[in-house]
Short mmCIF file of C-alpha atoms in Angstrom, two decimals:
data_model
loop_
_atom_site.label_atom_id
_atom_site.label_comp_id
_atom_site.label_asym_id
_atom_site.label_seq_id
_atom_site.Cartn_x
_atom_site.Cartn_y
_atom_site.Cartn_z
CA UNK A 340 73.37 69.54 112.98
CA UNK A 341 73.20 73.42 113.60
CA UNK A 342 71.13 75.86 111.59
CA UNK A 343 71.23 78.89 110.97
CA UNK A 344 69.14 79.74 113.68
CA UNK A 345 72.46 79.07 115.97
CA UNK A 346 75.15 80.72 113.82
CA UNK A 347 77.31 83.19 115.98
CA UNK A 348 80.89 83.86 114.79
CA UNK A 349 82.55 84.32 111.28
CA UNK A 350 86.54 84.03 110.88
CA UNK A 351 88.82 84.22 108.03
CA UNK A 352 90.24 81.11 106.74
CA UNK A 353 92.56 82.83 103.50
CA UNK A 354 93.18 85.41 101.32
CA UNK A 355 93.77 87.71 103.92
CA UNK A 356 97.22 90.39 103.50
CA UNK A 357 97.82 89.62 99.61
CA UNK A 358 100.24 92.23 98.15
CA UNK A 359 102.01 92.72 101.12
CA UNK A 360 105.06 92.48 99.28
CA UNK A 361 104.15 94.89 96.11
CA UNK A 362 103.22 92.13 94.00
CA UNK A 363 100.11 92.90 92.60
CA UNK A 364 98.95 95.87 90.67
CA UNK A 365 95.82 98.49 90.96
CA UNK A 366 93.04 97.15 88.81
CA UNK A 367 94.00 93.57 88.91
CA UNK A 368 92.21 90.22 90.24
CA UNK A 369 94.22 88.88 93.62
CA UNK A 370 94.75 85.23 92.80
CA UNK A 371 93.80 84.10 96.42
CA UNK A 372 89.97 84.34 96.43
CA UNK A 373 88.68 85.77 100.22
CA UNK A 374 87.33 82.61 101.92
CA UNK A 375 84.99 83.33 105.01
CA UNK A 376 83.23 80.52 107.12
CA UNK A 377 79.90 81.01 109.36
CA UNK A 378 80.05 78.94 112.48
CA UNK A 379 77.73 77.75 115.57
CA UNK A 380 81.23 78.13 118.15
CA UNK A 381 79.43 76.90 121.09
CA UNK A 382 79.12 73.61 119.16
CA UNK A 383 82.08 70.83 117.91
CA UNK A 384 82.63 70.83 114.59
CA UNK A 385 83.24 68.52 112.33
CA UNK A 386 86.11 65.89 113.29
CA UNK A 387 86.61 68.00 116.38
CA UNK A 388 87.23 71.35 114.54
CA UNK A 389 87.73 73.92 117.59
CA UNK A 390 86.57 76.34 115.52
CA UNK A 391 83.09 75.25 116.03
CA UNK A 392 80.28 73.71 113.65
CA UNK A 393 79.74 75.06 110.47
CA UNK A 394 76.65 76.86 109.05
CA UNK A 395 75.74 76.41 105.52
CA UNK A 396 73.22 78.27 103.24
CA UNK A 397 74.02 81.77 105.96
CA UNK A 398 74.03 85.02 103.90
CA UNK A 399 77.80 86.86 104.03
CA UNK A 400 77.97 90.56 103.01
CA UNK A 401 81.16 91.42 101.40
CA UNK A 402 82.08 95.55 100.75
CA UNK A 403 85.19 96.45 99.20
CA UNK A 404 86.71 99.91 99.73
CA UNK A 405 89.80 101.29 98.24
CA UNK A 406 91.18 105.10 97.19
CA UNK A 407 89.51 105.30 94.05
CA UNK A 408 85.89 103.65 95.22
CA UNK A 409 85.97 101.10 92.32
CA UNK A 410 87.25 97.75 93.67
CA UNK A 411 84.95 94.89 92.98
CA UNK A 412 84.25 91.12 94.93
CA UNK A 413 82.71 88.67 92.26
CA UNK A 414 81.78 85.14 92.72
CA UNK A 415 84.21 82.73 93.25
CA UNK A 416 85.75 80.33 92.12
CA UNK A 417 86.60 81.55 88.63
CA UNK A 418 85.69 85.05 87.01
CA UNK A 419 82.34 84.59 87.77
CA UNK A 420 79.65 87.92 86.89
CA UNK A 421 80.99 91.34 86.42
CA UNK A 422 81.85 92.48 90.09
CA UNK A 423 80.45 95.12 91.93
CA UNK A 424 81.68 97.04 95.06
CA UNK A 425 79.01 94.82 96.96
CA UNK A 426 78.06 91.76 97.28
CA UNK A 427 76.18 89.08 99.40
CA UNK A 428 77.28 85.25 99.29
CA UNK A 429 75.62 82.33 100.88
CA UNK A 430 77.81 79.95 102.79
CA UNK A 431 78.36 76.08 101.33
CA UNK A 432 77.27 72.90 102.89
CA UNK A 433 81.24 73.33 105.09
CA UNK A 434 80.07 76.60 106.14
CA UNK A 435 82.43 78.68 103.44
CA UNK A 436 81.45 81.72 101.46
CA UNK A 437 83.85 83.04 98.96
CA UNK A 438 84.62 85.68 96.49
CA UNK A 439 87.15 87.15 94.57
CA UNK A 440 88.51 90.64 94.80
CA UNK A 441 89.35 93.30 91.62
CA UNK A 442 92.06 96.01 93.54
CA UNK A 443 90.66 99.57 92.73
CA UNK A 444 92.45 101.30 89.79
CA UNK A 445 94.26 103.97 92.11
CA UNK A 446 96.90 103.40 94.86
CA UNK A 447 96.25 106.40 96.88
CA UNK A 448 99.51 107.83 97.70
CA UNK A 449 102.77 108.24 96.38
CA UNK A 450 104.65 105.04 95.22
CA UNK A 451 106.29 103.98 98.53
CA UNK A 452 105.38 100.20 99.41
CA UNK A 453 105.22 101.18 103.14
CA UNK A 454 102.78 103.91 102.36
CA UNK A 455 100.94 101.88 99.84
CA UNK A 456 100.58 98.82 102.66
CA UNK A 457 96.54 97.51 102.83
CA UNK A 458 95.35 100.78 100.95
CA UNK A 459 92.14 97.97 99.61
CA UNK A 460 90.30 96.43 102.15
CA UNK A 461 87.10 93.93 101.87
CA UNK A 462 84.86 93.71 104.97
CA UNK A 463 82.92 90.28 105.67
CA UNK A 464 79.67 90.84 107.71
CA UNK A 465 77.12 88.53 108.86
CA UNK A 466 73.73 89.41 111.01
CA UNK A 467 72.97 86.52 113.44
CA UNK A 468 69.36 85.73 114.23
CA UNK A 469 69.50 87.41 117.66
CA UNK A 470 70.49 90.17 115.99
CA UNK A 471 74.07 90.39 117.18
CA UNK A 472 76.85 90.86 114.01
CA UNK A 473 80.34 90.10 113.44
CA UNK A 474 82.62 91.35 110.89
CA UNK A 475 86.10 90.32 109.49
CA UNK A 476 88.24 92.91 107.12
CA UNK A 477 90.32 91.41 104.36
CA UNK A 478 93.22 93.73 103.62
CA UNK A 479 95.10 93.95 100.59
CA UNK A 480 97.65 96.29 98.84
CA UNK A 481 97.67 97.41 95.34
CA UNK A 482 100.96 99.26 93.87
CA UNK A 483 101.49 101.15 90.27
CA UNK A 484 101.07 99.03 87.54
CA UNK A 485 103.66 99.52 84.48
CA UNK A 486 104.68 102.88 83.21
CA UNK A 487 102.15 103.58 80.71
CA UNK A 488 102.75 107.39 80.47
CA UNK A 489 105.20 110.40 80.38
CA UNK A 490 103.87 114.15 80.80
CA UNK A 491 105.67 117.74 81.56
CA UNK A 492 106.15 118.68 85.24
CA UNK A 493 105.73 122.02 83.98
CA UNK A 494 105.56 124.31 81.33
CA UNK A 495 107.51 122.63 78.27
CA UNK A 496 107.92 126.51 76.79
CA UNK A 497 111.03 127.83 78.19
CA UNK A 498 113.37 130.65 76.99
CA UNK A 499 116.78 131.54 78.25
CA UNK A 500 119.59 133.22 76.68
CA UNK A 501 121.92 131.49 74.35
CA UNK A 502 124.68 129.80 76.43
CA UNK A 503 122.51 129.89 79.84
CA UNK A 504 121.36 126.73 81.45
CA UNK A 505 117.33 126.31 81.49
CA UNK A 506 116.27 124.54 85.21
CA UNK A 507 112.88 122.62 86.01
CA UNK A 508 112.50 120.63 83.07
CA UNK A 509 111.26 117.31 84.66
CA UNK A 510 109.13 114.71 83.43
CA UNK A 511 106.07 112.40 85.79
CA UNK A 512 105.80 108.99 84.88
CA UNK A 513 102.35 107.14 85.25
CA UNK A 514 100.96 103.69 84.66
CA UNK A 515 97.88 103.27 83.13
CA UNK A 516 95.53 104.17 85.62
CA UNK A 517 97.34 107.39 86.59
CA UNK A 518 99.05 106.16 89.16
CA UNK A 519 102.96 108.25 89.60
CA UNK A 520 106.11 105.32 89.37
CA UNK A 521 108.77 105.75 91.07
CA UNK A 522 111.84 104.67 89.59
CA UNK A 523 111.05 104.37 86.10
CA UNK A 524 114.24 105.27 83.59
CA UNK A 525 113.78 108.12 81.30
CA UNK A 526 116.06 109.74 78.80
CA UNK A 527 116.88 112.77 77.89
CA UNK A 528 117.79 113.91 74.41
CA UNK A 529 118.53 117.33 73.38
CA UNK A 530 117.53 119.19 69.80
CA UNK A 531 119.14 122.45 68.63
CA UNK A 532 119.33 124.14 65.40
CA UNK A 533 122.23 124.68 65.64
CA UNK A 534 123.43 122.31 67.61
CA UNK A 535 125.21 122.34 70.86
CA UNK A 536 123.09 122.16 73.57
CA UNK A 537 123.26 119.47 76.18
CA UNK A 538 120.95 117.99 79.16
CA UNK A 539 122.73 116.92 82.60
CA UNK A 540 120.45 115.42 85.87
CA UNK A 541 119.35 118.19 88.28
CA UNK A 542 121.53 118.53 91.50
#
């Protein structure tokens, strides 16, 4: 059987490109953990994998980066210990090393999905014993959460003439990491003593 000693290639087997369709939100666990496995490729594998033979007990690095610098990889399966932005794994008897990835809190950019695309990543290295490397990058894509929040686009004291139309009097909605959402429905309601004022949508 190879050792680790012969180890020379790492490859993604799943969680790669979760989110890719807006699903998940910043700050939450992707359901797919990141699997990794450590192989001897100039040697068959088991059952005649082509991938190569696998290399158990090998030490995997995992790094997560996103916008706001606090995405964290824990042990997987389950929640496992309180993540960190760093973390090294040892590879199973089949050669696998796993973890699980918290999105940062922040997106990054404005609330567009195409914008938004692989804005977390997770990078996989492993140093071989002649001290070549190889690395594999996990990408993933965390959008706004919920709206959570509603604050002034600017100044909320205004004063105009009575009859005349007051202008800029918009409104940012946020989830609850601060994050801007797009599309969110607000209303308007206007308060006059005396009455008689109304609010219309800006042009």
């Amino acid at each position: 059987l190879p050792n680790p000693d012969t180890a020379n290639r790492l490859v993604i087997l799943s969680g790669n490109n979760q989110g890719y369709d807006g699903e998940y939100a910043a700050g939450s666990e992707l359901p797919l953990p990141l699997v990794i496995r450590v192989l001897d490729s100039t040697r068959t594998g088991v059952d005649g994998d082509i991938l190569g033979a696998p290399i158990s007990n090998f030490p995997v690095l995992f790094q997560s980066f996103s916008p706001s610098g606090d995405g964290q990889v824990s042990s997987s399966p389950g929640p496992g210990p309180a993540g960190t932005g760093r973390l090294e794994s040892l590879t199973d008897a089949d050669g696998l090393a796993a973890v699980r990835l918290d999105l940062g809190t922040r997106t990054g950019g404005p609330d567009d999905l195409a914008v938004l695309r692989d804005n977390n990543t997770v990078i996989a290295v492993a140093v071989f014993a002649d001290g070549s490397q190889d690395t594999v990058v996990f990408r993933a894509t965390a959008v706004p959460g919920a709206p959570a929040t509603i604050d002034a686009s600017g100044p909320t004291d205004r004063t105009a003439q009575a009859g005349e139309a007051l202008s800029g009097l918009g409104v940012t909605v946020a989830d609850g990491n601060g994050n801007l959402v797009a599309g969110a429905g607000v209303s308007f309601a206007v308060s006059a003593i005396p009455a008689g004022g109304t609010a219309t949508l800006a042009a």
